[in-house]
């Protein structure tokens, strides 16, 4: 089914040709059947084009994501509540990646938090990827090009060339979510994950590194047998610009006044 959807989108010109490189040599694309699908704007090659979502329908009770006791930024809560209220996740599990706080929140299809964790993200600040970054050799990627692109991505589990599982976020730019890479001891990635400073957790080539236990116990089970949506929050733009989101509280107040 995923292959049919992909071929249909490709034929319609809604997605580009898949890249064949990865930002992390140990986490390159494998031979699995799944590949992330993202719709791209002709003017913006890094942030998938998302049509603005209208505010909640009149008479519809607003719904919200459940963060339990997890600490989350205002922007992360804004997007998560909008996702649940609008149904933008299409009844699929979803993930909020808060780049400013270097955090990841995994929700089930109904918006109940399955778990939250610190994460390692792209070294450079920015919401766009350099054109063709997915086919570049790691040795040629400059520090300022090591960004984690913002946007809405349809993601699914796959395996890299070594047979290790990962969650493909954006195949064209070779962005995935995977267990923390420890091949370069000088980068101290495990130690950085434990740091309370978000700035310390900006080290990767763009991929989203997660603690091994969190990946195995939370992320992987959430996406097993299904695809889902990954929302990577912007850090140079607003969420409303990128996702066309609305404030659930504001929408509820407007409904009450009608």
mmCIF file of C-alpha atoms in Angstrom:
data_model
loop_
_atom_site.group_PDB
_atom_site.id
_atom_site.type_symbol
_atom_site.label_atom_id
_atom_site.label_comp_id
_atom_site.label_asym_id
_atom_site.label_seq_id
_atom_site.Cartn_x
_atom_site.Cartn_y
_atom_site.Cartn_z
ATOM 1 C CA UNK A 1 0.000 0.000 0.000
ATOM 2 C CA UNK A 2 2.804 2.467 0.934
ATOM 3 C CA UNK A 3 4.536 1.693 -2.366
ATOM 4 C CA UNK A 4 1.329 2.397 -4.332
ATOM 5 C CA UNK A 5 0.843 5.719 -2.530
ATOM 6 C CA UNK A 6 4.475 6.655 -3.159
ATOM 7 C CA UNK A 7 4.294 5.846 -6.878
ATOM 8 C CA UNK A 8 1.073 7.801 -7.184
ATOM 9 C CA UNK A 9 2.585 10.879 -5.569
ATOM 10 C CA UNK A 10 5.739 10.549 -7.647
ATOM 11 C CA UNK A 11 3.723 10.370 -10.854
ATOM 12 C CA UNK A 12 1.775 13.444 -9.835
ATOM 13 C CA UNK A 13 5.012 15.330 -9.268
ATOM 14 C CA UNK A 14 4.307 15.893 -5.582
ATOM 15 C CA UNK A 15 7.598 14.437 -4.357
ATOM 16 C CA UNK A 16 11.093 14.429 -5.705
ATOM 17 C CA UNK A 17 13.340 11.525 -6.574
ATOM 18 C CA UNK A 18 14.565 9.684 -3.499
ATOM 19 C CA UNK A 19 18.092 10.312 -2.306
ATOM 20 C CA UNK A 20 20.529 7.481 -1.738
ATOM 21 C CA UNK A 21 22.762 8.858 1.001
ATOM 22 C CA UNK A 22 22.423 9.491 4.712
ATOM 23 C CA UNK A 23 23.724 12.115 7.088
ATOM 24 C CA UNK A 24 25.027 9.299 9.238
ATOM 25 C CA UNK A 25 26.970 6.590 7.439
ATOM 26 C CA UNK A 26 25.843 4.091 10.044
ATOM 27 C CA UNK A 27 22.204 4.942 9.471
ATOM 28 C CA UNK A 28 21.853 5.080 5.701
ATOM 29 C CA UNK A 29 18.780 3.794 3.869
ATOM 30 C CA UNK A 30 18.289 0.073 3.739
ATOM 31 C CA UNK A 31 16.224 -2.201 1.581
ATOM 32 C CA UNK A 32 13.003 -2.116 3.590
ATOM 33 C CA UNK A 33 9.718 -1.278 1.914
ATOM 34 C CA UNK A 34 8.988 1.940 3.824
ATOM 35 C CA UNK A 35 10.138 5.437 2.882
ATOM 36 C CA UNK A 36 8.907 8.729 4.313
ATOM 37 C CA UNK A 37 6.642 10.729 2.025
ATOM 38 C CA UNK A 38 6.658 14.513 2.145
ATOM 39 C CA UNK A 39 4.886 17.011 -0.089
ATOM 40 C CA UNK A 40 7.193 19.821 -1.168
ATOM 41 C CA UNK A 41 6.526 23.354 -2.341
ATOM 42 C CA UNK A 42 8.195 24.512 -5.553
ATOM 43 C CA UNK A 43 9.470 27.577 -3.687
ATOM 44 C CA UNK A 44 10.619 25.859 -0.514
ATOM 45 C CA UNK A 45 12.668 22.687 -0.839
ATOM 46 C CA UNK A 46 13.121 22.137 2.898
ATOM 47 C CA UNK A 47 9.736 22.623 4.555
ATOM 48 C CA UNK A 48 6.867 20.484 3.222
ATOM 49 C CA UNK A 49 3.993 22.616 1.968
ATOM 50 C CA UNK A 50 1.012 22.345 4.284
ATOM 51 C CA UNK A 51 -2.309 23.953 3.434
ATOM 52 C CA UNK A 52 -3.616 26.160 6.276
ATOM 53 C CA UNK A 53 -6.091 24.235 8.397
ATOM 54 C CA UNK A 54 -9.364 26.071 9.068
ATOM 55 C CA UNK A 55 -10.328 26.795 12.644
ATOM 56 C CA UNK A 56 -12.497 24.317 14.463
ATOM 57 C CA UNK A 57 -15.986 23.918 13.106
ATOM 58 C CA UNK A 58 -18.853 25.673 14.886
ATOM 59 C CA UNK A 59 -20.476 23.418 17.445
ATOM 60 C CA UNK A 60 -17.513 21.046 17.608
ATOM 61 C CA UNK A 61 -16.063 20.465 21.066
ATOM 62 C CA UNK A 62 -12.365 21.249 21.155
ATOM 63 C CA UNK A 63 -9.950 18.442 21.972
ATOM 64 C CA UNK A 64 -6.430 18.580 23.348
ATOM 65 C CA UNK A 65 -3.337 16.449 23.562
ATOM 66 C CA UNK A 66 -2.537 14.918 26.942
ATOM 67 C CA UNK A 67 1.004 15.683 28.101
ATOM 68 C CA UNK A 68 0.546 14.048 31.513
ATOM 69 C CA UNK A 69 3.315 15.400 33.780
ATOM 70 C CA UNK A 70 5.803 16.082 30.980
ATOM 71 C CA UNK A 71 7.273 19.564 30.752
ATOM 72 C CA UNK A 72 6.770 21.054 27.312
ATOM 73 C CA UNK A 73 7.211 24.459 25.703
ATOM 74 C CA UNK A 74 4.267 26.605 24.750
ATOM 75 C CA UNK A 75 4.978 25.999 21.065
ATOM 76 C CA UNK A 76 5.041 22.214 21.505
ATOM 77 C CA UNK A 77 1.715 22.312 23.341
ATOM 78 C CA UNK A 78 0.232 24.627 20.734
ATOM 79 C CA UNK A 79 1.057 22.234 17.885
ATOM 80 C CA UNK A 80 0.088 19.063 19.763
ATOM 81 C CA UNK A 81 -3.312 20.488 20.780
ATOM 82 C CA UNK A 82 -3.934 21.678 17.220
ATOM 83 C CA UNK A 83 -3.017 18.264 15.807
ATOM 84 C CA UNK A 84 -5.549 16.528 18.053
ATOM 85 C CA UNK A 85 -8.299 19.123 17.675
ATOM 86 C CA UNK A 86 -7.999 19.371 13.892
ATOM 87 C CA UNK A 87 -7.337 15.677 13.289
ATOM 88 C CA UNK A 88 -4.293 16.607 11.202
ATOM 89 C CA UNK A 89 -2.596 13.352 12.232
ATOM 90 C CA UNK A 90 -5.304 11.373 10.383
ATOM 91 C CA UNK A 91 -5.821 9.038 13.339
ATOM 92 C CA UNK A 92 -2.186 7.977 13.318
ATOM 93 C CA UNK A 93 0.515 8.176 16.005
ATOM 94 C CA UNK A 94 2.489 11.391 15.891
ATOM 95 C CA UNK A 95 5.686 12.933 17.188
ATOM 96 C CA UNK A 96 6.478 16.521 18.133
ATOM 97 C CA UNK A 97 10.157 17.434 17.749
ATOM 98 C CA UNK A 98 10.888 20.658 19.612
ATOM 99 C CA UNK A 99 14.187 21.876 18.175
ATOM 100 C CA UNK A 100 14.553 24.873 20.463
ATOM 101 C CA UNK A 101 14.350 22.644 23.531
ATOM 102 C CA UNK A 102 15.929 19.589 21.829
ATOM 103 C CA UNK A 103 13.053 17.394 22.994
ATOM 104 C CA UNK A 104 10.836 14.731 21.444
ATOM 105 C CA UNK A 105 7.258 13.865 22.425
ATOM 106 C CA UNK A 106 5.600 10.675 21.132
ATOM 107 C CA UNK A 107 1.790 10.465 21.116
ATOM 108 C CA UNK A 108 -0.667 7.742 20.218
ATOM 109 C CA UNK A 109 -3.345 8.346 17.576
ATOM 110 C CA UNK A 110 -5.698 9.926 20.137
ATOM 111 C CA UNK A 111 -3.102 12.385 21.409
ATOM 112 C CA UNK A 112 -2.119 10.606 24.620
ATOM 113 C CA UNK A 113 1.563 10.960 25.452
ATOM 114 C CA UNK A 114 3.467 7.693 25.224
ATOM 115 C CA UNK A 115 6.747 9.237 26.299
ATOM 116 C CA UNK A 116 9.075 12.246 26.128
ATOM 117 C CA UNK A 117 12.840 12.458 25.860
ATOM 118 C CA UNK A 118 15.767 14.708 25.170
ATOM 119 C CA UNK A 119 17.189 14.361 21.657
ATOM 120 C CA UNK A 120 20.263 15.228 19.637
ATOM 121 C CA UNK A 121 19.542 17.403 16.602
ATOM 122 C CA UNK A 122 21.349 19.119 13.760
ATOM 123 C CA UNK A 123 24.326 21.244 14.774
ATOM 124 C CA UNK A 124 23.232 24.328 12.820
ATOM 125 C CA UNK A 125 20.259 26.559 13.610
ATOM 126 C CA UNK A 126 17.824 26.674 10.698
ATOM 127 C CA UNK A 127 14.624 25.229 9.271
ATOM 128 C CA UNK A 128 15.749 24.461 5.735
ATOM 129 C CA UNK A 129 17.990 21.859 4.142
ATOM 130 C CA UNK A 130 20.570 22.654 1.507
ATOM 131 C CA UNK A 131 19.308 21.405 -1.891
ATOM 132 C CA UNK A 132 20.802 18.004 -2.624
ATOM 133 C CA UNK A 133 21.990 17.489 0.957
ATOM 134 C CA UNK A 134 20.681 13.909 0.925
ATOM 135 C CA UNK A 135 23.222 12.866 -1.712
ATOM 136 C CA UNK A 136 26.255 14.636 -0.245
ATOM 137 C CA UNK A 137 29.108 12.749 1.397
ATOM 138 C CA UNK A 138 29.368 13.492 5.102
ATOM 139 C CA UNK A 139 32.906 14.810 4.653
ATOM 140 C CA UNK A 140 31.607 17.545 2.330
ATOM 141 C CA UNK A 141 28.775 18.772 4.567
ATOM 142 C CA UNK A 142 29.793 22.068 6.174
ATOM 143 C CA UNK A 143 28.855 22.840 9.806
ATOM 144 C CA UNK A 144 26.322 25.497 8.738
ATOM 145 C CA UNK A 145 24.586 22.906 6.539
ATOM 146 C CA UNK A 146 23.949 20.472 9.377
ATOM 147 C CA UNK A 147 20.307 21.420 9.979
ATOM 148 C CA UNK A 148 17.241 19.447 10.986
ATOM 149 C CA UNK A 149 14.529 20.715 8.618
ATOM 150 C CA UNK A 150 11.196 21.837 10.042
ATOM 151 C CA UNK A 151 7.901 20.589 8.682
ATOM 152 C CA UNK A 152 5.235 17.908 8.672
ATOM 153 C CA UNK A 153 6.464 14.495 7.539
ATOM 154 C CA UNK A 154 4.785 11.131 7.000
ATOM 155 C CA UNK A 155 7.214 8.671 8.578
ATOM 156 C CA UNK A 156 7.596 4.922 8.927
ATOM 157 C CA UNK A 157 10.021 2.329 10.219
ATOM 158 C CA UNK A 158 12.717 0.926 7.940
ATOM 159 C CA UNK A 159 16.203 -0.559 8.230
ATOM 160 C CA UNK A 160 19.563 0.882 7.317
ATOM 161 C CA UNK A 161 22.294 -0.891 5.379
ATOM 162 C CA UNK A 162 23.477 -2.619 8.557
ATOM 163 C CA UNK A 163 19.998 -3.942 9.276
ATOM 164 C CA UNK A 164 19.362 -1.601 12.199
ATOM 165 C CA UNK A 165 15.861 -0.236 12.526
ATOM 166 C CA UNK A 166 15.170 3.491 12.295
ATOM 167 C CA UNK A 167 12.230 5.795 11.622
ATOM 168 C CA UNK A 168 12.511 7.566 8.267
ATOM 169 C CA UNK A 169 11.375 11.169 8.643
ATOM 170 C CA UNK A 170 12.395 12.641 5.279
ATOM 171 C CA UNK A 171 14.016 10.384 2.713
ATOM 172 C CA UNK A 172 14.973 13.175 0.281
ATOM 173 C CA UNK A 173 17.180 14.923 2.853
ATOM 174 C CA UNK A 174 18.253 11.663 4.561
ATOM 175 C CA UNK A 175 16.710 12.624 7.907
ATOM 176 C CA UNK A 176 15.726 9.828 10.280
ATOM 177 C CA UNK A 177 15.114 9.208 13.964
ATOM 178 C CA UNK A 178 17.334 6.489 15.379
ATOM 179 C CA UNK A 179 19.140 5.228 18.437
ATOM 180 C CA UNK A 180 21.990 7.522 19.453
ATOM 181 C CA UNK A 181 25.037 7.060 17.233
ATOM 182 C CA UNK A 182 28.211 6.397 19.244
ATOM 183 C CA UNK A 183 30.760 5.795 16.482
ATOM 184 C CA UNK A 184 32.678 9.004 17.187
ATOM 185 C CA UNK A 185 33.667 8.994 20.854
ATOM 186 C CA UNK A 186 34.882 12.611 20.680
ATOM 187 C CA UNK A 187 31.315 13.813 20.095
ATOM 188 C CA UNK A 188 30.191 12.435 23.480
ATOM 189 C CA UNK A 189 26.663 11.901 22.171
ATOM 190 C CA UNK A 190 25.430 9.815 25.110
ATOM 191 C CA UNK A 191 26.703 12.410 27.572
ATOM 192 C CA UNK A 192 25.150 15.229 25.537
ATOM 193 C CA UNK A 193 21.752 13.522 25.680
ATOM 194 C CA UNK A 194 21.922 13.727 29.462
ATOM 195 C CA UNK A 195 22.850 17.419 29.461
ATOM 196 C CA UNK A 196 20.198 19.872 30.745
ATOM 197 C CA UNK A 197 21.312 22.402 28.121
ATOM 198 C CA UNK A 198 19.499 22.252 24.739
ATOM 199 C CA UNK A 199 22.556 23.839 23.108
ATOM 200 C CA UNK A 200 24.657 20.832 24.159
ATOM 201 C CA UNK A 201 22.281 18.577 22.280
ATOM 202 C CA UNK A 202 22.935 20.194 18.894
ATOM 203 C CA UNK A 203 25.597 17.964 17.363
ATOM 204 C CA UNK A 204 24.230 15.732 14.575
ATOM 205 C CA UNK A 205 24.318 16.110 10.800
ATOM 206 C CA UNK A 206 20.561 16.599 10.884
ATOM 207 C CA UNK A 207 19.219 13.261 12.066
ATOM 208 C CA UNK A 208 17.351 12.986 15.364
ATOM 209 C CA UNK A 209 19.257 10.812 17.852
ATOM 210 C CA UNK A 210 17.340 9.280 20.762
ATOM 211 C CA UNK A 211 18.357 7.322 23.867
ATOM 212 C CA UNK A 212 18.412 3.598 23.069
ATOM 213 C CA UNK A 213 15.851 2.687 25.727
ATOM 214 C CA UNK A 214 13.453 5.420 24.615
ATOM 215 C CA UNK A 215 13.715 4.354 20.979
ATOM 216 C CA UNK A 216 13.142 0.675 21.825
ATOM 217 C CA UNK A 217 10.384 1.125 24.424
ATOM 218 C CA UNK A 218 8.492 4.171 23.122
ATOM 219 C CA UNK A 219 9.141 5.248 19.542
ATOM 220 C CA UNK A 220 9.474 1.878 17.819
ATOM 221 C CA UNK A 221 6.327 0.322 19.365
ATOM 222 C CA UNK A 222 4.330 3.455 18.486
ATOM 223 C CA UNK A 223 5.146 3.076 14.774
ATOM 224 C CA UNK A 224 5.178 -0.715 14.502
ATOM 225 C CA UNK A 225 2.661 -1.816 11.890
ATOM 226 C CA UNK A 226 1.711 1.708 10.873
ATOM 227 C CA UNK A 227 3.076 4.941 9.546
ATOM 228 C CA UNK A 228 2.623 8.206 11.434
ATOM 229 C CA UNK A 229 3.281 11.923 11.392
ATOM 230 C CA UNK A 230 6.382 13.724 12.619
ATOM 231 C CA UNK A 231 6.064 17.454 13.274
ATOM 232 C CA UNK A 232 9.470 19.122 13.478
ATOM 233 C CA UNK A 233 8.900 22.543 15.032
ATOM 234 C CA UNK A 234 10.621 25.525 13.382
ATOM 235 C CA UNK A 235 13.161 27.686 15.166
ATOM 236 C CA UNK A 236 13.373 30.627 12.740
ATOM 237 C CA UNK A 237 9.680 30.811 11.860
ATOM 238 C CA UNK A 238 6.401 30.350 13.711
ATOM 239 C CA UNK A 239 4.452 27.106 13.883
ATOM 240 C CA UNK A 240 1.455 28.831 12.329
ATOM 241 C CA UNK A 241 3.527 29.724 9.271
ATOM 242 C CA UNK A 242 4.850 26.210 8.814
ATOM 243 C CA UNK A 243 1.809 24.102 9.726
ATOM 244 C CA UNK A 244 -1.141 26.455 9.264
ATOM 245 C CA UNK A 245 -2.037 25.683 12.882
ATOM 246 C CA UNK A 246 -4.484 27.536 15.105
ATOM 247 C CA UNK A 247 -4.754 28.117 18.840
ATOM 248 C CA UNK A 248 -7.284 25.663 20.271
ATOM 249 C CA UNK A 249 -8.172 27.880 23.235
ATOM 250 C CA UNK A 250 -8.707 30.837 20.937
ATOM 251 C CA UNK A 251 -10.882 28.792 18.580
ATOM 252 C CA UNK A 252 -12.978 27.522 21.509
ATOM 253 C CA UNK A 253 -13.498 31.085 22.767
ATOM 254 C CA UNK A 254 -14.646 32.249 19.343
ATOM 255 C CA UNK A 255 -17.122 29.388 19.151
ATOM 256 C CA UNK A 256 -18.504 30.265 22.591
ATOM 257 C CA UNK A 257 -19.121 33.838 21.467
ATOM 258 C CA UNK A 258 -21.181 32.783 18.439
#
